Coordinates of C-alpha atoms and ligand atoms in Angstrom, one line a residue:
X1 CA 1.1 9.3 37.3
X2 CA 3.2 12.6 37.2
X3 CA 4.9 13.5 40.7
X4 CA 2.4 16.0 41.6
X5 CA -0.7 13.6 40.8
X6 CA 1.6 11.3 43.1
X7 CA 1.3 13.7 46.1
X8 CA -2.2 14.5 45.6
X9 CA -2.9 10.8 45.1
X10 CA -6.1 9.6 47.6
X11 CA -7.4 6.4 49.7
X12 CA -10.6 5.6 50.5
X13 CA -9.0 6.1 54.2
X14 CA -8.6 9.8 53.7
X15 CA -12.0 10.4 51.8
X16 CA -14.2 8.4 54.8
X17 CA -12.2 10.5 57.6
X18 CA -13.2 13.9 55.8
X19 CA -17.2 12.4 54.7
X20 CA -19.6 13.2 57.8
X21 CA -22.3 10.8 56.1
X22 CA -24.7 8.6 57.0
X23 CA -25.5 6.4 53.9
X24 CA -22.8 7.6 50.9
X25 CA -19.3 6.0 51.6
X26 CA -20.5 3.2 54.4
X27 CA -18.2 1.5 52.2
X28 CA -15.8 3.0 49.5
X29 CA -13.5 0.9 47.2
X30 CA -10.6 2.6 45.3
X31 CA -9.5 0.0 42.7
X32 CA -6.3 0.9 40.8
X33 CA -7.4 0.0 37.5
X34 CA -10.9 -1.6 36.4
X35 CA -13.2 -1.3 33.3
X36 CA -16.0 0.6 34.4
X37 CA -16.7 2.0 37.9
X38 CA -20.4 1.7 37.3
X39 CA -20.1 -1.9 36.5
X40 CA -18.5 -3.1 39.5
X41 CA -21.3 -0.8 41.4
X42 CA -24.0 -2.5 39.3
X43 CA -22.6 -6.2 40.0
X44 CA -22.8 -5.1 43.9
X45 CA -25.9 -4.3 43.3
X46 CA -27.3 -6.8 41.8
X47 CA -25.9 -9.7 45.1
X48 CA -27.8 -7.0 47.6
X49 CA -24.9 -4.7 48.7
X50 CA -26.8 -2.3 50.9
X51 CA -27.0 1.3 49.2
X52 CA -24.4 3.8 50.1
X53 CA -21.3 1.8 48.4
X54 CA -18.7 4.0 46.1
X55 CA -16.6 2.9 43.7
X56 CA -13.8 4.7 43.0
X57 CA -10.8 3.7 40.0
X58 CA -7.5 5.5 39.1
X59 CA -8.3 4.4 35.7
X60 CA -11.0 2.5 33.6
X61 CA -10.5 0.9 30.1
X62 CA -14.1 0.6 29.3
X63 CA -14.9 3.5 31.1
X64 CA -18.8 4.4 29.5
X65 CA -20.6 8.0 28.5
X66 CA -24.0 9.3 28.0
X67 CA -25.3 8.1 24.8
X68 CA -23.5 5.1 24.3
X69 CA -20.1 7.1 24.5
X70 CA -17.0 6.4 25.9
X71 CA -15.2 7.7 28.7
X72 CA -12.0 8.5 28.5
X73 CA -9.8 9.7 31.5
X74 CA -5.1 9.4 32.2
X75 CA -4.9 7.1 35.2
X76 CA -4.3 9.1 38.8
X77 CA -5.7 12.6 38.0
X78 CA -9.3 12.6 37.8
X79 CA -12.6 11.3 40.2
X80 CA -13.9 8.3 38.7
X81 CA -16.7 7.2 41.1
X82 CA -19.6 5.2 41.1
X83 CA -22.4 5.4 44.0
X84 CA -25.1 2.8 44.3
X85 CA -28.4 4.0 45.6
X86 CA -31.5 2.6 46.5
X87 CA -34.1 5.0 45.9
X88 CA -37.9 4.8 47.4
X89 CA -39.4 7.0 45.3
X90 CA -41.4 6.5 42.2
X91 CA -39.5 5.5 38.9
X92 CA -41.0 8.3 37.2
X93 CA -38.7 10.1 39.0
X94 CA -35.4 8.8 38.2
X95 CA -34.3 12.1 36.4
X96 CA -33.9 13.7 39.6
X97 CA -31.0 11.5 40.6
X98 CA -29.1 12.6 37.6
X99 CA -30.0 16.3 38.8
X100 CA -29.0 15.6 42.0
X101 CA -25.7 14.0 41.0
X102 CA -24.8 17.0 38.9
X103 CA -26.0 19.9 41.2
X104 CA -23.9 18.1 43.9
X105 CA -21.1 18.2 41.6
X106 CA -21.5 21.8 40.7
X107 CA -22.1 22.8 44.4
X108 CA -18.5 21.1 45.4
X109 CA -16.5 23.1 42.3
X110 CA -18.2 26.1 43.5
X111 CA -16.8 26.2 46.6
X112 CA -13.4 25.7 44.5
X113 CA -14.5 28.7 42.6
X114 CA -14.7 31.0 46.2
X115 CA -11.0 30.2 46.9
X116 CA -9.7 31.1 43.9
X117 CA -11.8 34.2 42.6
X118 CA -12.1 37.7 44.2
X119 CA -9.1 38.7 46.2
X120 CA -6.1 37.1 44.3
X121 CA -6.7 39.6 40.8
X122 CA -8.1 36.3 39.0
X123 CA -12.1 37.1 37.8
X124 CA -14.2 34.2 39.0
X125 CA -14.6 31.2 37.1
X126 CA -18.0 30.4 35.5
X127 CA -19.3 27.1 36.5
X128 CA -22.9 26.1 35.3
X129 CA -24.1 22.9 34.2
X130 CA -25.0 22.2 30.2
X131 CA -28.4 20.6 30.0
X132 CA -29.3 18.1 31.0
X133 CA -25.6 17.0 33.1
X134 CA -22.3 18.3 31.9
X135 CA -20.5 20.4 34.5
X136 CA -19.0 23.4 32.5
X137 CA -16.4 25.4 34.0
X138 CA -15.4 28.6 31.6
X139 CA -17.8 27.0 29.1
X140 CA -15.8 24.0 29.0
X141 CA -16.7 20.3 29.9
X142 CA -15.3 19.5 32.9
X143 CA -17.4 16.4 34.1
X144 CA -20.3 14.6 33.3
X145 CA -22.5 11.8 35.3
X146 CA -24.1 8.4 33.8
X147 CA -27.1 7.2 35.6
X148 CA -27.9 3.4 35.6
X149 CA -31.1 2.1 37.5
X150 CA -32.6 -1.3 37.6
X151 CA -35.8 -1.6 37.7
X152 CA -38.3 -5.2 37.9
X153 CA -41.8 -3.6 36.0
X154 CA -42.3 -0.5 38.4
X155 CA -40.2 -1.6 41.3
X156 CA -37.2 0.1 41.3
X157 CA -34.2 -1.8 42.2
X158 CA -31.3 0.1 42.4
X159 CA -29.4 2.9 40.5
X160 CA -26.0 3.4 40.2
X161 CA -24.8 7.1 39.5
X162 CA -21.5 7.4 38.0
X163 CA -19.5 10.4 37.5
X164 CA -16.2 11.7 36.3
X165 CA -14.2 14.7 37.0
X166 CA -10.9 15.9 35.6
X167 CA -9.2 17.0 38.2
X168 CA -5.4 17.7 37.8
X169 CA -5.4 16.8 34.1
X170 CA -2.9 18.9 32.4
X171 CA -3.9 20.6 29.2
X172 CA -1.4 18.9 27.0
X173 CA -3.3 15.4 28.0
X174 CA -7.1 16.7 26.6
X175 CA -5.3 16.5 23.0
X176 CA -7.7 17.0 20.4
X177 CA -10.5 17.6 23.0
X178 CA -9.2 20.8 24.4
X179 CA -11.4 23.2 22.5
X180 CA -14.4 21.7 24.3
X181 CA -12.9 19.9 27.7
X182 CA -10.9 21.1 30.4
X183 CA -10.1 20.1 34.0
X184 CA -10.2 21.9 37.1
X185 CA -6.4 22.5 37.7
X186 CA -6.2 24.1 34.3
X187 CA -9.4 26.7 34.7
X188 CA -8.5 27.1 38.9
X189 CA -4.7 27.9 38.2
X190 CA -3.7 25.4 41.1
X191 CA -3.7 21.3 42.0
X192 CA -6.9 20.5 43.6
X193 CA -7.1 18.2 46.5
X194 CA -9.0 15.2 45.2
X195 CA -10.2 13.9 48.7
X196 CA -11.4 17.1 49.8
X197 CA -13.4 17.7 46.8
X198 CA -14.6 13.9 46.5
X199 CA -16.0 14.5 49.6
X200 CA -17.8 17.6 49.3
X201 CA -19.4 16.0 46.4
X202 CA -20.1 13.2 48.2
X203 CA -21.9 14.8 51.2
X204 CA -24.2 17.6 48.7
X205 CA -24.9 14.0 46.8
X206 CA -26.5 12.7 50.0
X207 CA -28.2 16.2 50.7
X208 CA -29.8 16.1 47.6
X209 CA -30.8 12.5 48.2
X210 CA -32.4 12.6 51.1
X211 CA -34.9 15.5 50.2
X212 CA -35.4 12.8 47.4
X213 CA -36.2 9.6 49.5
X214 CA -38.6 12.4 51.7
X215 CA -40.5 13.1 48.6
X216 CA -39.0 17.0 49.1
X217 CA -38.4 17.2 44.9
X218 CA -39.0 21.0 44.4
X219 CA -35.9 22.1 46.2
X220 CA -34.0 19.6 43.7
X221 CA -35.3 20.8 40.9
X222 CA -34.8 24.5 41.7
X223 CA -31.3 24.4 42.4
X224 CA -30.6 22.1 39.4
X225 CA -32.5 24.6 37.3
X226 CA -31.4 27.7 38.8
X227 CA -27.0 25.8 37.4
X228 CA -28.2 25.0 34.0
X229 CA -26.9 27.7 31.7
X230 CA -28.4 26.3 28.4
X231 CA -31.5 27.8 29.0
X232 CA -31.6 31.4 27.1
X233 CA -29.0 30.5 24.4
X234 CA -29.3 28.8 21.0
X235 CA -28.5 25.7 20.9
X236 CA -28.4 22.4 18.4
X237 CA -29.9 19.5 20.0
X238 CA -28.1 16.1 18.7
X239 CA -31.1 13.4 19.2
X240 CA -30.9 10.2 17.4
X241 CA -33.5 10.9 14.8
X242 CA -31.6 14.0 13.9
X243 CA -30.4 17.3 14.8
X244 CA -32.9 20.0 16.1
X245 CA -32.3 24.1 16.4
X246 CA -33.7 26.6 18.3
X247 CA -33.8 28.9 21.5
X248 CA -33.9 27.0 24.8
X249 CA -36.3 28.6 26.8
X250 CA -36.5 26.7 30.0
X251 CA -36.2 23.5 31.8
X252 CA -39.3 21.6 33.2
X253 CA -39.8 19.6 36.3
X254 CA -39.0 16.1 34.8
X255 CA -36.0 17.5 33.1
X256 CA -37.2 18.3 29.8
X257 CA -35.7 21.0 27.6
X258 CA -37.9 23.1 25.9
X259 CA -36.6 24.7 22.6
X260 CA -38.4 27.4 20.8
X261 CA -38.0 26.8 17.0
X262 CA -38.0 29.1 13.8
X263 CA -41.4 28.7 13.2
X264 CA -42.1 29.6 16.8
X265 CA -43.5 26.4 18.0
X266 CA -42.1 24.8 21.3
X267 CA -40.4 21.0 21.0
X268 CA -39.8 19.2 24.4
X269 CA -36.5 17.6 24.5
X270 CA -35.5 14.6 27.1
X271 CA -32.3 13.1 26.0
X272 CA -29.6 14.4 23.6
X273 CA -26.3 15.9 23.0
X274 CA -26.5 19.9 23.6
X275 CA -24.3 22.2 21.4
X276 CA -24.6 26.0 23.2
X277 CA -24.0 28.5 20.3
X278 CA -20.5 29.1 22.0
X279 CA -19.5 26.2 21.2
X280 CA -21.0 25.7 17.6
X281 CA -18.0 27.6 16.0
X282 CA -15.0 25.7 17.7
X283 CA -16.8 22.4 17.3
X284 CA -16.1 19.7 14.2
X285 CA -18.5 17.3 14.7
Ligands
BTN1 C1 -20.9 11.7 30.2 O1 -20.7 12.9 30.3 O2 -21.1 11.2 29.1 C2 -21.0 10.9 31.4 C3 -19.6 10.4 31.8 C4 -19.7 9.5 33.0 C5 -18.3 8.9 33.3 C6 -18.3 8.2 34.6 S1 -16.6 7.8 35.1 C7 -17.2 6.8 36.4 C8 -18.4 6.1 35.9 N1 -18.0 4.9 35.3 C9 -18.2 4.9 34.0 O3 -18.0 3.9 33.2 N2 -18.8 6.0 33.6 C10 -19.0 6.9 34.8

């Protein structure tokens, strides 16, 4: 940990006092070192913690991705946090947590944005999200959020949502990623308290959640959709059985992507890796 990660280092001390919640955070853990935050949240989970725990780590070695990826983050710089959740709504609605986790996260690094754009000469940073949960800030990755649930047949058990943030990561740390990752610190031009924003995140999270658990999913939706800057460019869609390309047109209710493809015809996309044409020419896949 450089000496200015030092200063901004945080406890879970300093990130309850600044929370105002009533579920997220009952309990939060900051372990310095661990494999996976979502594991330990899952493992809680599964002996009957009550919902509401987070999990935070300076570092993971087995830290996991979307899409069977891994996750990848220098000790003492970024948010690595798991939340576990007990949701009461249907299964067939677990999509909305992820929306949820990710508009909360683009909610908190707006509010970054408003400090640091008009008045200081610096033009506003662009934060959206990248279909269907990759913060973006300047068209750069700088978080993304893993959803776990268990479920027993319909029941629904738990879910953990896990997410990472680069915070303070310097540029000369992204390596070989830097043409398609960035942190905050880099694209805000300043070191970003990680409690305060932890926090923020935290308390949109439970917004969110709560017009969840009181069926309210609309409003979700809306705001997710309303952040996801896919829609309206051309895109390659990465799937498993191959790679798709078209013009995304819009996002529907269960999170969807809809492409519209040469030959005019509309595909439905639910999981996948997004390429925006932006990135299509900087990109070696
Ligand atoms: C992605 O964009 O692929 C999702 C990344 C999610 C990473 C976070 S870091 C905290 C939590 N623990 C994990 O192992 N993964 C998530």
């Amino acid at each position: 940990m450089n000496r200015q990660n030092a200063l901004l280092a945080y406890d879970p001390q300093s990130i309850a006092s600044l929370l105002g919640t009533l579920i997220i955070g009952r309990r939060i853990e900051l372990h310095p070192q661990v494999g996976s935050t979502n594991d330990l949240a899952w493992q809680a989970g599964r002996h009957g913690e009550p919902e509401g725990l987070v999990v935070l780590a300076e570092e993971q070695v087995a830290g996991r991705g979307r899409l069977g990826r891994r996750w990848i983050a220098p000790a003492g710089c970024c948010i690595l946090c798991s939340v576990l959740l007990r949701p009461r709504f249907s299964a067939d609605h677990a999509f909305y947590l992820t929306m949820a986790a990710s508009l909360a996260i683009y909610r908190a690094c707006k509010e970054l944005d408003e400090g640091t754009g008009a008045g200081d000469g610096k033009p506003a940073a662009a934060v959206t999200i990248k279909w269907p949960n990759d913060l973006l800030v300047n068209g750069r990755k700088v978080a993304g959020v893993l959803c776990e649930s268990e479920f027993s047949g319909k029941e629904w058990a738990f879910s953990v949502v896990g997410f990472g943030i680069n915070v303070n990561l310097p540029a000369e740390q992204l390596g070989d990623l830097r043409s398609t990752a960035t942190s905050l610190s880099i694209e805000f031009g300043r070191p970003i308290d990680r409690a305060r924003l932890l926090a923020r995140v935290l308390a949109e999270l439970e917004s969110l959640y709560l017009l969840l658990q009181s069926g309210q999913f609309g409003p979700v939706f809306a705001g997710w959709a309303a952040a996801v800057s896919t829609v309206g460019k051309s895109v390659q869609v990465l799937e498993p059985s191959g790679t798709l390309e078209g013009q995304a047109v819009r996002v529907e209710q269960d999170g969807a992507l809809v492409l519209r493809l040469s030959d005019g015809t509309e595909r439905r996309v639910l999981a996948g890796e997004v390429l925006h044409s932006t990135e299509l020419a900087s990109t070696v896949e």
